[in-house]
Amino acid sequence: MRFCSLGSGSRGNATLVESAGCRVLVDNGFSLRELHQRLRSVDVEPNSIDVLLLTHEHGDHVKGVWSFARRHRVEVWTTPGTWRAVGAPEIPRLRLLSGQGQSMLIDGLRIRSYPVPHDAREPCQFLFEADGRRLGVLTDAGCVTPHMTEVLQDCDALILELNHDPELLRRGPYPPSLQRRVAGDFGHLSNLQAARLLDALPHRAIAQLCVAHVSETNNHPDLVHASIRGVCESLADRTLILEQDQPSAWCAS
């Protein structure tokens, strides 16, 4: 199993996960043309995607989902709440997931959805398992619940949001209402919240940590690395901060 980010941040999100028999795209916040370019930049043909998973309905995650699904007749998996929140669009192949979490198996790749607290209708995130390896994905969550910590135990690789530094957010240009949204229990994880989650996991077993959804306005790579080093110095050496505007290299889980 391997994975790569096609983009991570407010300008668009999409993540590829693949195993020997299956290729999955998590979210698509890019136009059809832009996604095609990003896929081909990592040597993936758009018509090779088997399943498109949706985490929630915000535009930076779903902007290009429907055009891509219709063009390539890709099966879309999402919760009923997310589907209704984007207007219940007609798409060729749709599978609705339980908002409380569900486990599915495709050609040896097991996908488990799990609920997260975010200001969306019925958001979820995903855990992937193949060949005895586990990849966890957690972005767009305002706080960490015991259930989320339980789901992410024993991951070999983790894509984790470290969105903002609370002090930079407080002193930054965002109006008070937006600051409250970002920092609230249904907003985005701060560096400290993410570090505390890592500390609650068997983090020394994580071979690859990919830091996602980093705010360009309210965070800085030095602060991200300092937060991770506060948990485990060696984990900081295994950390990749994902770029907003360009795909990452493929990572093995």
mmCIF file of C-alpha atoms in Angstrom:
data_model
loop_
_atom_site.group_PDB
_atom_site.id
_atom_site.type_symbol
_atom_site.label_atom_id
_atom_site.label_comp_id
_atom_site.label_asym_id
_atom_site.label_seq_id
_atom_site.Cartn_x
_atom_site.Cartn_y
_atom_site.Cartn_z
ATOM 1 C CA MET A 1 0.000 0.000 0.000
ATOM 2 C CA ARG A 2 1.201 3.504 -0.840
ATOM 3 C CA PHE A 3 -0.263 7.009 -0.872
ATOM 4 C CA CYS A 4 0.368 10.565 -1.989
ATOM 5 C CA SER A 5 -1.235 13.973 -1.595
ATOM 6 C CA LEU A 6 -2.376 15.817 -4.705
ATOM 7 C CA GLY A 7 -2.973 18.970 -2.650
ATOM 8 C CA SER A 8 -3.723 19.823 0.959
ATOM 9 C CA GLY A 9 -5.182 23.105 2.163
ATOM 10 C CA SER A 10 -7.824 25.736 1.594
ATOM 11 C CA ARG A 11 -7.188 25.871 -2.173
ATOM 12 C CA GLY A 12 -8.005 22.208 -2.708
ATOM 13 C CA ASN A 13 -7.633 18.734 -1.210
ATOM 14 C CA ALA A 14 -7.188 15.304 -2.769
ATOM 15 C CA THR A 15 -5.301 12.196 -1.623
ATOM 16 C CA LEU A 16 -4.486 8.995 -3.491
ATOM 17 C CA VAL A 17 -4.285 5.608 -1.772
ATOM 18 C CA GLU A 18 -3.504 2.418 -3.651
ATOM 19 C CA SER A 19 -2.766 -1.232 -3.022
ATOM 20 C CA ALA A 20 -2.065 -4.014 -5.495
ATOM 21 C CA GLY A 21 -5.646 -4.331 -6.664
ATOM 22 C CA CYS A 22 -7.295 -0.989 -5.883
ATOM 23 C CA ARG A 23 -6.760 2.756 -6.379
ATOM 24 C CA VAL A 24 -8.799 5.187 -4.253
ATOM 25 C CA LEU A 25 -9.106 8.978 -4.337
ATOM 26 C CA VAL A 26 -10.098 10.738 -1.102
ATOM 27 C CA ASP A 27 -11.891 14.033 -1.910
ATOM 28 C CA ASN A 28 -11.385 16.277 -4.922
ATOM 29 C CA GLY A 29 -11.333 20.014 -4.410
ATOM 30 C CA PHE A 30 -9.924 20.701 -7.888
ATOM 31 C CA SER A 31 -11.436 21.297 -11.302
ATOM 32 C CA LEU A 32 -11.537 18.363 -13.701
ATOM 33 C CA ARG A 33 -8.635 19.730 -15.745
ATOM 34 C CA GLU A 34 -6.525 20.485 -12.671
ATOM 35 C CA LEU A 35 -7.112 17.058 -11.142
ATOM 36 C CA HIS A 36 -6.175 15.353 -14.424
ATOM 37 C CA GLN A 37 -2.905 17.287 -14.456
ATOM 38 C CA ARG A 38 -2.121 16.442 -10.842
ATOM 39 C CA LEU A 39 -2.895 12.756 -11.341
ATOM 40 C CA ARG A 40 -0.679 12.517 -14.401
ATOM 41 C CA SER A 41 2.132 14.315 -12.575
ATOM 42 C CA VAL A 42 2.333 11.231 -10.323
ATOM 43 C CA ASP A 43 1.906 8.802 -13.266
ATOM 44 C CA VAL A 44 -1.741 7.962 -12.600
ATOM 45 C CA GLU A 45 -4.316 7.902 -15.382
ATOM 46 C CA PRO A 46 -7.664 9.428 -14.323
ATOM 47 C CA ASN A 47 -9.675 6.445 -15.592
ATOM 48 C CA SER A 48 -7.725 4.105 -13.289
ATOM 49 C CA ILE A 49 -9.446 5.399 -10.131
ATOM 50 C CA ASP A 50 -11.744 2.736 -8.682
ATOM 51 C CA VAL A 51 -13.492 4.653 -5.871
ATOM 52 C CA LEU A 52 -13.835 8.287 -4.821
ATOM 53 C CA LEU A 53 -14.356 8.770 -1.072
ATOM 54 C CA LEU A 54 -15.790 12.010 0.357
ATOM 55 C CA THR A 55 -15.037 13.270 3.853
ATOM 56 C CA HIS A 56 -17.474 16.220 3.899
ATOM 57 C CA GLU A 57 -19.145 18.822 1.707
ATOM 58 C CA HIS A 58 -16.881 21.885 1.939
ATOM 59 C CA GLY A 59 -15.839 23.219 -1.452
ATOM 60 C CA ASP A 60 -12.106 22.670 -1.007
ATOM 61 C CA HIS A 61 -12.917 18.944 -0.746
ATOM 62 C CA VAL A 62 -15.746 18.430 -3.271
ATOM 63 C CA LYS A 63 -15.406 21.129 -5.954
ATOM 64 C CA GLY A 64 -14.571 18.673 -8.725
ATOM 65 C CA VAL A 65 -16.101 15.446 -7.435
ATOM 66 C CA TRP A 66 -19.211 15.326 -9.591
ATOM 67 C CA SER A 67 -17.589 16.235 -12.909
ATOM 68 C CA PHE A 68 -14.872 13.640 -12.310
ATOM 69 C CA ALA A 69 -17.360 10.945 -11.262
ATOM 70 C CA ARG A 70 -19.539 11.541 -14.302
ATOM 71 C CA ARG A 71 -16.622 11.686 -16.748
ATOM 72 C CA HIS A 72 -15.007 8.472 -15.521
ATOM 73 C CA ARG A 73 -18.034 6.695 -14.019
ATOM 74 C CA VAL A 74 -16.244 6.320 -10.701
ATOM 75 C CA GLU A 75 -18.189 5.002 -7.732
ATOM 76 C CA VAL A 76 -18.593 7.712 -5.059
ATOM 77 C CA TRP A 77 -18.800 6.746 -1.389
ATOM 78 C CA THR A 78 -20.094 9.276 1.130
ATOM 79 C CA THR A 79 -22.409 9.656 4.088
ATOM 80 C CA PRO A 80 -26.081 10.530 3.483
ATOM 81 C CA GLY A 81 -25.592 13.867 5.251
ATOM 82 C CA THR A 82 -22.713 14.892 2.999
ATOM 83 C CA TRP A 83 -24.598 13.822 -0.121
ATOM 84 C CA ARG A 84 -27.656 15.867 0.890
ATOM 85 C CA ALA A 85 -25.505 18.859 1.899
ATOM 86 C CA VAL A 86 -24.113 19.131 -1.648
ATOM 87 C CA GLY A 87 -27.622 18.996 -3.129
ATOM 88 C CA ALA A 88 -28.094 15.238 -3.580
ATOM 89 C CA PRO A 89 -26.643 15.301 -7.117
ATOM 90 C CA GLU A 90 -27.359 12.622 -9.677
ATOM 91 C CA ILE A 91 -24.216 10.572 -10.242
ATOM 92 C CA PRO A 92 -23.879 7.263 -12.101
ATOM 93 C CA ARG A 93 -22.649 5.209 -9.129
ATOM 94 C CA LEU A 94 -23.273 6.210 -5.510
ATOM 95 C CA ARG A 95 -22.774 4.279 -2.272
ATOM 96 C CA LEU A 96 -23.992 5.787 1.005
ATOM 97 C CA LEU A 97 -21.984 5.037 4.140
ATOM 98 C CA SER A 98 -23.168 4.885 7.729
ATOM 99 C CA GLY A 99 -22.331 8.109 9.540
ATOM 100 C CA GLN A 100 -21.326 6.081 12.594
ATOM 101 C CA GLY A 101 -18.605 4.281 10.681
ATOM 102 C CA GLN A 102 -18.459 1.359 8.279
ATOM 103 C CA SER A 103 -15.890 -1.155 7.030
ATOM 104 C CA MET A 104 -15.596 -2.109 3.356
ATOM 105 C CA LEU A 105 -13.240 -4.417 1.432
ATOM 106 C CA ILE A 106 -12.141 -3.837 -2.183
ATOM 107 C CA ASP A 107 -9.612 -6.188 -3.777
ATOM 108 C CA GLY A 108 -7.632 -6.649 -0.586
ATOM 109 C CA LEU A 109 -7.856 -3.006 0.560
ATOM 110 C CA ARG A 110 -9.993 -2.570 3.676
ATOM 111 C CA ILE A 111 -11.452 0.903 4.139
ATOM 112 C CA ARG A 112 -12.978 1.966 7.435
ATOM 113 C CA SER A 113 -14.861 5.235 7.806
ATOM 114 C CA TYR A 114 -15.195 6.910 11.192
ATOM 115 C CA PRO A 115 -17.016 10.073 12.358
ATOM 116 C CA VAL A 116 -15.179 13.283 13.265
ATOM 117 C CA PRO A 117 -16.318 16.619 14.785
ATOM 118 C CA HIS A 118 -16.342 19.296 12.080
ATOM 119 C CA ASP A 119 -18.784 22.027 11.033
ATOM 120 C CA ALA A 120 -20.294 19.922 8.275
ATOM 121 C CA ARG A 121 -23.473 17.861 7.931
ATOM 122 C CA GLU A 122 -22.104 14.339 8.493
ATOM 123 C CA PRO A 123 -18.295 14.364 8.180
ATOM 124 C CA CYS A 124 -16.065 11.321 8.372
ATOM 125 C CA GLN A 125 -12.448 10.294 7.837
ATOM 126 C CA PHE A 126 -10.858 7.000 6.821
ATOM 127 C CA LEU A 127 -8.503 4.228 7.879
ATOM 128 C CA PHE A 128 -6.924 1.987 5.213
ATOM 129 C CA GLU A 129 -5.502 -1.527 5.742
ATOM 130 C CA ALA A 130 -3.721 -3.810 3.276
ATOM 131 C CA ASP A 131 -1.039 -6.486 3.585
ATOM 132 C CA GLY A 132 -0.823 -6.010 7.336
ATOM 133 C CA ARG A 133 -0.199 -2.227 7.061
ATOM 134 C CA ARG A 134 -2.420 0.586 8.302
ATOM 135 C CA LEU A 135 -2.757 4.166 7.023
ATOM 136 C CA GLY A 136 -4.816 6.631 9.030
ATOM 137 C CA VAL A 137 -6.220 9.906 7.690
ATOM 138 C CA LEU A 138 -7.376 12.687 10.011
ATOM 139 C CA THR A 139 -7.995 16.232 8.839
ATOM 140 C CA ASP A 140 -10.850 18.709 9.243
ATOM 141 C CA ALA A 141 -11.650 17.963 12.872
ATOM 142 C CA GLY A 142 -12.011 20.493 15.672
ATOM 143 C CA CYS A 143 -11.083 18.186 18.527
ATOM 144 C CA VAL A 144 -9.951 14.628 19.199
ATOM 145 C CA THR A 145 -12.449 12.148 20.604
ATOM 146 C CA PRO A 146 -11.632 8.863 22.380
ATOM 147 C CA HIS A 147 -13.126 6.995 19.425
ATOM 148 C CA MET A 148 -10.782 8.744 16.971
ATOM 149 C CA THR A 149 -7.797 7.864 19.160
ATOM 150 C CA GLU A 150 -8.950 4.240 19.262
ATOM 151 C CA VAL A 151 -9.362 4.037 15.473
ATOM 152 C CA LEU A 152 -5.880 5.436 14.818
ATOM 153 C CA GLN A 153 -4.020 3.040 17.119
ATOM 154 C CA ASP A 154 -1.261 0.977 15.504
ATOM 155 C CA CYS A 155 -0.968 2.991 12.277
ATOM 156 C CA ASP A 156 2.158 2.480 10.210
ATOM 157 C CA ALA A 157 1.566 5.805 8.454
ATOM 158 C CA LEU A 158 -0.609 8.795 9.324
ATOM 159 C CA ILE A 159 -1.883 11.830 7.425
ATOM 160 C CA LEU A 160 -2.659 14.294 10.210
ATOM 161 C CA GLU A 161 -3.892 17.868 10.298
ATOM 162 C CA LEU A 162 -1.783 20.447 12.130
ATOM 163 C CA ASN A 163 -3.765 23.424 10.954
ATOM 164 C CA HIS A 164 -2.865 26.356 13.157
ATOM 165 C CA ASP A 165 -0.876 27.780 16.028
ATOM 166 C CA PRO A 166 -3.358 29.300 18.531
ATOM 167 C CA GLU A 167 -1.245 32.394 19.166
ATOM 168 C CA LEU A 168 -0.712 33.101 15.463
ATOM 169 C CA LEU A 169 -4.441 32.636 14.920
ATOM 170 C CA ARG A 170 -5.252 35.053 17.760
ATOM 171 C CA ARG A 171 -2.851 37.743 16.464
ATOM 172 C CA GLY A 172 -3.609 37.158 12.792
ATOM 173 C CA PRO A 173 -5.899 38.855 10.266
ATOM 174 C CA TYR A 174 -8.934 36.595 10.655
ATOM 175 C CA PRO A 175 -12.028 38.320 12.098
ATOM 176 C CA PRO A 176 -13.123 37.103 15.563
ATOM 177 C CA SER A 177 -15.965 35.001 14.175
ATOM 178 C CA LEU A 178 -13.622 33.082 11.869
ATOM 179 C CA GLN A 179 -11.048 32.685 14.640
ATOM 180 C CA ARG A 180 -13.727 31.134 16.839
ATOM 181 C CA ARG A 181 -14.750 28.775 14.034
ATOM 182 C CA VAL A 182 -11.213 27.591 13.313
ATOM 183 C CA ALA A 183 -10.316 27.136 16.997
ATOM 184 C CA GLY A 184 -13.670 25.658 18.046
ATOM 185 C CA ASP A 185 -14.550 22.039 18.706
ATOM 186 C CA PHE A 186 -15.936 21.739 15.163
ATOM 187 C CA GLY A 187 -13.119 23.597 13.401
ATOM 188 C CA HIS A 188 -9.541 22.466 12.769
ATOM 189 C CA LEU A 189 -6.853 20.814 14.877
ATOM 190 C CA SER A 190 -4.145 23.044 16.309
ATOM 191 C CA ASN A 191 -0.510 21.996 16.544
ATOM 192 C CA LEU A 192 -0.976 21.282 20.244
ATOM 193 C CA GLN A 193 -4.107 19.168 19.771
ATOM 194 C CA ALA A 194 -2.406 17.098 17.080
ATOM 195 C CA ALA A 195 0.702 16.669 19.224
ATOM 196 C CA ARG A 196 -1.405 15.422 22.122
ATOM 197 C CA LEU A 197 -3.057 12.894 19.817
ATOM 198 C CA LEU A 198 0.341 11.684 18.631
ATOM 199 C CA ASP A 199 1.449 11.342 22.222
ATOM 200 C CA ALA A 200 -1.591 9.122 22.903
ATOM 201 C CA LEU A 201 -0.690 6.820 19.976
ATOM 202 C CA PRO A 202 2.208 4.330 19.716
ATOM 203 C CA HIS A 203 3.994 7.007 17.694
ATOM 204 C CA ARG A 204 7.404 5.316 17.611
ATOM 205 C CA ALA A 205 5.867 2.708 15.289
ATOM 206 C CA ILE A 206 4.741 5.341 12.763
ATOM 207 C CA ALA A 207 7.108 5.066 9.791
ATOM 208 C CA GLN A 208 5.719 8.114 7.961
ATOM 209 C CA LEU A 209 3.838 11.143 9.295
ATOM 210 C CA CYS A 210 2.382 13.497 6.680
ATOM 211 C CA VAL A 211 1.246 16.838 8.058
ATOM 212 C CA ALA A 212 -1.815 18.133 6.208
ATOM 213 C CA HIS A 213 -4.034 21.216 5.947
ATOM 214 C CA VAL A 214 -1.369 23.564 7.361
ATOM 215 C CA SER A 215 -2.603 27.166 7.372
ATOM 216 C CA GLU A 216 -0.328 29.540 5.475
ATOM 217 C CA THR A 217 -1.702 32.431 7.554
ATOM 218 C CA ASN A 218 -1.903 30.930 11.032
ATOM 219 C CA ASN A 219 0.953 28.429 11.137
ATOM 220 C CA HIS A 220 4.591 27.934 10.159
ATOM 221 C CA PRO A 221 6.673 24.833 9.375
ATOM 222 C CA ASP A 222 9.042 25.600 12.263
ATOM 223 C CA LEU A 223 6.124 25.573 14.705
ATOM 224 C CA VAL A 224 4.833 22.322 13.217
ATOM 225 C CA HIS A 225 8.200 20.613 13.624
ATOM 226 C CA ALA A 226 8.601 21.983 17.151
ATOM 227 C CA SER A 227 5.235 20.489 18.132
ATOM 228 C CA ILE A 228 6.180 17.082 16.751
ATOM 229 C CA ARG A 229 9.642 17.170 18.321
ATOM 230 C CA GLY A 230 7.898 17.825 21.621
ATOM 231 C CA VAL A 231 6.342 14.377 21.273
ATOM 232 C CA CYS A 232 9.218 12.429 19.716
ATOM 233 C CA GLU A 233 12.469 13.680 18.165
ATOM 234 C CA SER A 234 12.762 10.659 15.880
ATOM 235 C CA LEU A 235 9.166 11.122 14.663
ATOM 236 C CA ALA A 236 10.081 14.630 13.522
ATOM 237 C CA ASP A 237 12.696 13.051 11.257
ATOM 238 C CA ARG A 238 9.947 10.937 9.638
ATOM 239 C CA THR A 239 7.628 13.893 9.021
ATOM 240 C CA LEU A 240 6.638 15.410 5.685
ATOM 241 C CA ILE A 241 4.678 18.680 5.560
ATOM 242 C CA LEU A 242 2.347 18.471 2.576
ATOM 243 C CA GLU A 243 2.281 21.343 0.088
ATOM 244 C CA GLN A 244 -0.957 23.120 -0.761
ATOM 245 C CA ASP A 245 -0.139 23.697 -4.400
ATOM 246 C CA GLN A 246 1.703 20.617 -5.624
ATOM 247 C CA PRO A 247 1.475 16.839 -5.322
ATOM 248 C CA SER A 248 3.755 15.045 -2.920
ATOM 249 C CA ALA A 249 5.951 12.093 -3.743
ATOM 250 C CA TRP A 250 4.492 8.636 -3.239
ATOM 251 C CA CYS A 251 4.912 7.376 0.345
ATOM 252 C CA ALA A 252 4.876 3.747 1.445
ATOM 253 C CA SER A 253 2.770 2.845 4.431
#
